Amino acid sequence: GITGQTEKAWQLFDAIIETDEKYADVWYYRGMLAMQVNDKSRLTASLKKFLQLSADGKKKKFVQNILENISN
C-alpha cells in the first residue's frame, strides 16, 4: 500500500543521503514526499538542507516560497 511505499521511499532517501549528503536533489525530493504525506518536520528540515546545497534557480525559489508559506 501507500504506507509501505512511503516507508520504502524514506529508506531510499536515507540511503542516498548516507552516500552523498551534499546531493541537493535528494533533499528536494525528500521534502516533496514529506509535503505529500504532511510531515512538516521532515519537510522543513529537507527543504532547508536543499537551500543550503542548491544553486540559484527556479527550484530554489519554489522551495523558498514553500518554506515562507509554512512559517506563516
mmCIF file of C-alpha atoms in Angstrom:
data_model
loop_
_atom_site.group_PDB
_atom_site.id
_atom_site.type_symbol
_atom_site.label_atom_id
_atom_site.label_comp_id
_atom_site.label_asym_id
_atom_site.label_seq_id
_atom_site.Cartn_x
_atom_site.Cartn_y
_atom_site.Cartn_z
ATOM 1 C CA GLY A 1 0.000 0.000 0.000
ATOM 2 C CA ILE A 2 0.844 3.654 0.069
ATOM 3 C CA THR A 3 2.243 3.493 3.612
ATOM 4 C CA GLY A 4 4.659 0.725 2.635
ATOM 5 C CA GLN A 5 5.751 2.604 -0.471
ATOM 6 C CA THR A 6 6.270 5.767 1.563
ATOM 7 C CA GLU A 7 8.411 3.920 4.089
ATOM 8 C CA LYS A 8 10.499 2.429 1.270
ATOM 9 C CA ALA A 9 10.955 5.913 -0.181
ATOM 10 C CA TRP A 10 12.193 7.275 3.186
ATOM 11 C CA GLN A 11 14.664 4.388 3.376
ATOM 12 C CA LEU A 12 15.880 5.063 -0.154
ATOM 13 C CA PHE A 13 16.339 8.781 0.511
ATOM 14 C CA ASP A 14 18.226 7.996 3.728
ATOM 15 C CA ALA A 15 20.487 5.550 1.879
ATOM 16 C CA ILE A 16 21.297 8.158 -0.780
ATOM 17 C CA ILE A 17 21.990 10.763 1.904
ATOM 18 C CA GLU A 18 24.357 8.361 3.667
ATOM 19 C CA THR A 19 26.243 8.004 0.392
ATOM 20 C CA ASP A 20 26.251 11.709 -0.524
ATOM 21 C CA GLU A 21 24.629 14.122 1.891
ATOM 22 C CA LYS A 22 25.546 17.063 -0.342
ATOM 23 C CA TYR A 23 23.357 15.873 -3.224
ATOM 24 C CA ALA A 24 20.826 18.717 -3.241
ATOM 25 C CA ASP A 25 18.147 16.968 -5.310
ATOM 26 C CA VAL A 26 17.709 14.145 -2.807
ATOM 27 C CA TRP A 27 16.827 16.735 -0.168
ATOM 28 C CA TYR A 28 14.383 18.384 -2.581
ATOM 29 C CA TYR A 29 12.560 15.134 -3.399
ATOM 30 C CA ARG A 30 12.606 14.072 0.247
ATOM 31 C CA GLY A 31 10.886 17.385 1.010
ATOM 32 C CA MET A 32 8.315 16.830 -1.734
ATOM 33 C CA LEU A 33 7.473 13.420 -0.273
ATOM 34 C CA ALA A 34 7.183 14.972 3.181
ATOM 35 C CA MET A 35 4.776 17.559 1.779
ATOM 36 C CA GLN A 36 2.638 14.824 0.203
ATOM 37 C CA VAL A 37 2.313 12.928 3.487
ATOM 38 C CA ASN A 38 2.008 16.117 5.579
ATOM 39 C CA ASP A 39 5.205 15.519 7.578
ATOM 40 C CA LYS A 40 6.048 19.101 8.479
ATOM 41 C CA SER A 41 9.248 18.374 10.401
ATOM 42 C CA ARG A 42 10.791 16.330 7.571
ATOM 43 C CA LEU A 43 9.528 18.867 5.041
ATOM 44 C CA THR A 44 11.149 21.804 6.795
ATOM 45 C CA ALA A 45 14.429 20.015 7.521
ATOM 46 C CA SER A 46 14.741 18.617 3.993
ATOM 47 C CA LEU A 47 13.967 21.850 2.204
ATOM 48 C CA LYS A 48 16.260 23.911 4.435
ATOM 49 C CA LYS A 49 19.076 21.478 3.638
ATOM 50 C CA PHE A 50 18.222 21.717 -0.074
ATOM 51 C CA LEU A 51 18.508 25.522 0.111
ATOM 52 C CA GLN A 52 21.953 25.258 1.704
ATOM 53 C CA LEU A 53 23.211 22.991 -1.062
ATOM 54 C CA SER A 54 21.452 24.142 -4.214
ATOM 55 C CA ALA A 55 22.421 26.672 -6.815
ATOM 56 C CA ASP A 56 20.109 29.562 -7.575
ATOM 57 C CA GLY A 57 17.252 28.806 -9.930
ATOM 58 C CA LYS A 58 13.540 28.185 -10.271
ATOM 59 C CA LYS A 59 13.561 25.177 -7.953
ATOM 60 C CA LYS A 60 15.293 27.184 -5.219
ATOM 61 C CA LYS A 61 12.718 29.990 -5.489
ATOM 62 C CA PHE A 62 9.919 27.416 -5.365
ATOM 63 C CA VAL A 63 11.372 25.922 -2.178
ATOM 64 C CA GLN A 64 11.818 29.347 -0.602
ATOM 65 C CA ASN A 65 8.127 30.058 -1.254
ATOM 66 C CA ILE A 66 7.102 26.748 0.347
ATOM 67 C CA LEU A 67 9.128 27.466 3.469
ATOM 68 C CA GLU A 68 7.740 31.003 3.706
ATOM 69 C CA ASN A 69 4.188 29.676 3.492
ATOM 70 C CA ILE A 70 4.838 27.013 6.141
ATOM 71 C CA SER A 71 6.137 29.576 8.631
ATOM 72 C CA ASN A 72 3.127 31.878 8.145
#
